[in-house]
Amino acid sequence: MSKHVYLFSEVAQAEEAAGGDWDAVRALLGGKGANLADMTRLGIPVPPGFTATTSACNAYLAAAGALPEGFDDQVLEAVRALEATAGKTFGDPSRPLLLSCRSGAKFSMPGMMDTVLNLGLNDEITEAWAEHSGDARLAFDLYRRLLQMYGSVVLGLDDEDFERVIASRKAARGVSLDAQLDGSDWKQVCAELKSVIRSETGRDFPQAPEEQLLTAIEAVFRSWNGKRAVDYRNATGIPHDLGTA
């Protein structure tokens, strides 16, 4: 079974897989992944993470949306390693680990592909965070950002549907800025955003962090062939067969 997931600390293995050629490492891990792995090797204190490779992306796209064999298990094994390093647990309300899923091709393509932040939040974790921290505004504002990004990036819903929910809440409160909404406002916004997802897709927003992460990775892989990314590559002469990590 091919290795499709590398912890930042596994840079030596990535180099071996790439034949010791750093340019090939960048092709495998993408620019972000390769640079973060190299920084980790140098002892620079970057947060722990892992990279799902461009080879996994290309295999996914070639198979019309089927992830390579064993890919899910490799991702979840990497998550367990992050938990051990961070002292937090993905999906644990008392000490939750949150992840971001970002694109990273061999050549920089700023803003052309998709990102999903705050993966790992759900109803239970957000409520617990609000209670334990005493900062409900922060907790529910982070959650609404996940709901909004997940809805638009992963589920392909119109972001304007989510923006209208926020605009309606501000109008009801008689305020003009997001920063003027409090924790109870953002909690209500979260409930309404989940209703949008349910009404548009017929399914609830996934509460399982593992499902959130795996579907977000698929969405970032798909964004390699998004119109913005294709147009950018056409304009800059970047090959279309590289894939994104």
Coordinates of C-alpha atoms in Angstrom, one line a residue:
M1 CA 0.0 0.0 0.0
S2 CA 1.4 3.4 -1.0
K3 CA 2.1 6.0 1.7
H4 CA -0.1 9.0 1.0
V5 CA 0.2 10.9 4.4
Y6 CA 3.3 12.2 6.0
L7 CA 3.7 13.9 9.4
F8 CA 5.8 17.0 9.3
S9 CA 8.3 15.1 11.3
E10 CA 8.5 12.4 8.6
V11 CA 10.5 14.6 6.2
A12 CA 13.2 12.0 5.9
Q13 CA 10.7 9.4 4.7
A14 CA 9.3 11.9 2.2
E15 CA 12.8 12.6 0.9
E16 CA 13.4 8.9 0.5
A17 CA 10.1 8.4 -1.4
A18 CA 11.1 11.4 -3.6
G19 CA 14.6 9.9 -4.4
G20 CA 16.4 12.4 -2.3
D21 CA 15.5 15.3 -4.6
W22 CA 14.1 18.3 -2.7
D23 CA 12.3 19.5 -5.9
A24 CA 10.6 16.1 -6.0
V25 CA 9.7 16.5 -2.3
R26 CA 8.0 19.8 -3.1
A27 CA 6.1 18.1 -5.9
L28 CA 5.0 15.3 -3.4
L29 CA 4.2 17.4 -0.4
G30 CA 3.4 20.8 -2.0
G31 CA 5.2 24.0 -1.1
K32 CA 3.5 24.4 2.3
G33 CA 4.0 20.8 3.3
A34 CA 7.6 20.7 2.2
N35 CA 8.5 23.9 3.9
L36 CA 6.8 23.0 7.2
A37 CA 8.5 19.6 7.2
D38 CA 11.9 21.3 6.7
M39 CA 11.2 23.8 9.4
T40 CA 10.2 20.9 11.7
R41 CA 13.5 19.2 10.9
L42 CA 15.4 22.4 11.7
G43 CA 13.8 22.5 15.2
I44 CA 11.7 25.6 14.4
P45 CA 8.6 25.5 16.7
V46 CA 5.8 25.1 14.2
P47 CA 2.6 23.5 15.2
P48 CA 2.5 19.7 14.5
G49 CA 0.6 18.6 11.4
F50 CA 0.6 16.3 8.4
T51 CA 0.4 16.4 4.7
A52 CA -1.9 14.4 2.4
T53 CA 0.2 14.2 -0.8
T54 CA -0.3 15.4 -4.3
S55 CA -0.2 11.7 -5.4
A56 CA -3.3 11.1 -3.3
C57 CA -5.0 14.1 -5.0
N58 CA -4.1 12.9 -8.5
A59 CA -5.3 9.4 -7.6
Y60 CA -8.6 10.8 -6.2
L61 CA -9.2 12.9 -9.3
A62 CA -8.3 10.1 -11.7
A63 CA -10.7 7.7 -9.9
A64 CA -13.6 10.2 -10.2
G65 CA -13.7 10.9 -6.5
A66 CA -12.5 7.7 -4.9
L67 CA -9.7 8.1 -2.4
P68 CA -6.8 5.7 -2.6
E69 CA -6.9 2.4 -0.7
G70 CA -6.0 2.9 2.9
F71 CA -6.0 6.7 2.7
D72 CA -8.6 7.2 5.4
D73 CA -6.7 4.9 7.9
Q74 CA -3.5 6.8 7.2
V75 CA -5.2 10.2 7.9
L76 CA -6.7 8.9 11.1
E77 CA -3.4 7.4 12.2
A78 CA -1.8 10.8 11.6
V79 CA -4.5 12.5 13.7
R80 CA -3.7 10.1 16.6
A81 CA 0.0 11.2 16.3
L82 CA -1.0 14.8 16.5
E83 CA -3.1 14.1 19.5
A84 CA -0.2 12.6 21.3
T85 CA 2.0 15.5 20.4
A86 CA -0.5 18.2 21.3
G87 CA -2.0 16.6 24.4
K88 CA -5.4 17.2 22.9
T89 CA -8.0 14.9 21.4
F90 CA -9.9 15.3 18.1
G91 CA -13.6 15.3 19.2
D92 CA -13.0 15.6 23.0
P93 CA -15.2 18.3 24.5
S94 CA -12.9 18.8 27.5
R95 CA -9.7 19.4 25.5
P96 CA -10.5 19.5 21.8
L97 CA -7.9 19.4 19.0
L98 CA -8.9 21.6 16.1
L99 CA -7.4 21.2 12.6
S100 CA -7.3 23.3 9.4
C101 CA -7.3 21.8 5.9
R102 CA -5.3 23.9 3.4
S103 CA -4.1 23.4 -0.1
G104 CA -0.5 23.4 -1.1
A105 CA 0.8 22.8 -4.6
K106 CA 4.4 22.6 -5.8
F107 CA 4.0 26.2 -7.1
S108 CA 2.3 28.9 -5.2
M109 CA -1.3 29.6 -6.3
P110 CA -2.5 32.1 -3.7
G111 CA -6.2 32.1 -3.1
M112 CA -7.0 29.8 -6.0
M113 CA -7.9 26.7 -4.0
D114 CA -10.0 26.0 -1.0
T115 CA -9.5 26.0 2.8
V116 CA -11.6 24.8 5.7
L117 CA -10.7 26.0 9.2
N118 CA -11.8 24.9 12.8
L119 CA -12.4 21.3 11.8
G120 CA -13.3 19.3 14.9
L121 CA -15.9 21.6 16.3
N122 CA -19.5 20.3 16.8
D123 CA -22.5 21.2 18.9
E124 CA -21.2 19.5 22.1
I125 CA -17.7 20.8 21.9
T126 CA -18.8 24.3 21.1
E127 CA -21.2 24.4 24.1
A128 CA -18.5 22.9 26.4
W129 CA -15.9 25.5 25.1
A130 CA -18.3 28.3 25.7
E131 CA -19.0 27.1 29.2
H132 CA -15.5 26.3 30.3
S133 CA -13.9 29.4 28.8
G134 CA -16.6 31.9 29.7
D135 CA -16.3 33.3 26.2
A136 CA -19.5 32.2 24.3
R137 CA -18.9 34.7 21.6
L138 CA -15.5 33.3 20.6
A139 CA -16.8 29.7 20.7
F140 CA -19.9 30.2 18.6
D141 CA -18.1 32.7 16.2
L142 CA -15.5 29.9 15.5
Y143 CA -18.3 27.4 15.0
R144 CA -20.2 29.6 12.6
R145 CA -17.0 30.0 10.5
L146 CA -16.7 26.2 10.3
L147 CA -20.3 25.9 9.3
Q148 CA -20.1 28.6 6.7
M149 CA -16.8 27.3 5.1
Y150 CA -17.9 23.6 5.3
G151 CA -21.2 24.5 3.6
S152 CA -19.7 26.5 0.8
V153 CA -16.4 24.6 0.2
V154 CA -17.3 21.0 1.0
L155 CA -21.1 20.9 0.2
G156 CA -20.9 23.5 -2.6
L157 CA -23.7 25.7 -1.3
D158 CA -24.0 29.4 -2.2
D159 CA -22.1 31.4 0.4
E160 CA -24.7 34.2 0.0
D161 CA -27.3 31.9 1.7
F162 CA -25.0 32.0 4.8
E163 CA -24.2 35.7 4.6
R164 CA -28.0 36.4 4.5
V165 CA -28.4 34.7 7.8
I166 CA -25.7 36.9 9.4
A167 CA -27.0 40.0 7.8
S168 CA -30.5 39.2 9.0
R169 CA -29.2 38.8 12.6
K170 CA -27.4 42.1 12.5
A171 CA -30.5 43.8 11.2
A172 CA -32.6 42.3 13.9
R173 CA -30.1 43.6 16.5
G174 CA -29.8 47.0 14.9
V175 CA -26.1 46.7 14.4
S176 CA -23.8 46.9 11.3
L177 CA -20.7 45.0 12.2
D178 CA -20.1 41.3 13.0
A179 CA -18.1 42.4 16.0
Q180 CA -21.2 43.9 17.5
L181 CA -22.9 40.5 17.8
D182 CA -22.5 38.6 21.1
G183 CA -22.4 35.0 22.0
S184 CA -26.2 34.5 22.0
D185 CA -26.3 36.1 18.5
W186 CA -23.7 33.7 17.1
K187 CA -25.3 30.7 18.8
Q188 CA -28.6 31.6 17.0
V189 CA -26.7 32.2 13.7
C190 CA -25.1 28.7 14.1
A191 CA -28.5 27.2 14.5
E192 CA -29.8 28.9 11.4
L193 CA -26.7 28.0 9.3
K194 CA -27.3 24.4 10.2
S195 CA -30.9 24.7 9.1
V196 CA -29.6 26.1 5.7
I197 CA -27.4 23.0 5.3
R198 CA -30.2 20.7 6.2
S199 CA -32.7 22.3 3.9
E200 CA -30.3 22.5 0.9
T201 CA -28.8 19.1 1.2
G202 CA -31.3 17.0 3.1
R203 CA -28.6 16.1 5.6
D204 CA -27.4 17.5 8.9
F205 CA -23.9 19.1 9.3
P206 CA -21.7 16.2 10.4
Q207 CA -21.0 16.1 14.1
A208 CA -18.2 13.5 13.8
P209 CA -14.9 15.3 13.5
E210 CA -13.3 12.5 11.4
E211 CA -16.1 12.9 8.8
Q212 CA -15.5 16.6 8.7
L213 CA -11.8 16.2 8.1
L214 CA -12.0 13.5 5.4
T215 CA -14.7 15.3 3.4
A216 CA -12.7 18.6 3.8
I217 CA -9.6 16.9 2.3
E218 CA -11.7 15.7 -0.6
A219 CA -13.0 19.2 -1.2
V220 CA -9.5 20.7 -1.2
F221 CA -8.4 18.0 -3.7
R222 CA -11.4 18.8 -5.9
S223 CA -10.5 22.5 -5.8
W224 CA -7.4 21.7 -7.9
N225 CA -9.7 21.6 -10.8
G226 CA -11.9 24.5 -9.8
K227 CA -12.3 27.3 -12.3
R228 CA -10.1 29.8 -10.4
A229 CA -7.3 27.3 -10.1
V230 CA -7.5 26.2 -13.8
D231 CA -7.6 29.8 -15.0
Y232 CA -4.6 30.8 -12.8
R233 CA -2.6 27.9 -14.1
N234 CA -3.4 28.8 -17.7
A235 CA -2.4 32.3 -17.1
T236 CA 0.9 31.4 -15.3
G237 CA 2.0 28.4 -17.2
I238 CA 1.7 26.0 -14.3
P239 CA 1.1 22.4 -15.4
H240 CA -2.3 20.9 -14.8
D241 CA -1.1 17.5 -13.7
L242 CA 0.7 18.4 -10.5
G243 CA -2.2 18.1 -8.1
T244 CA -2.4 19.8 -4.7
A245 CA -1.4 18.4 -1.3

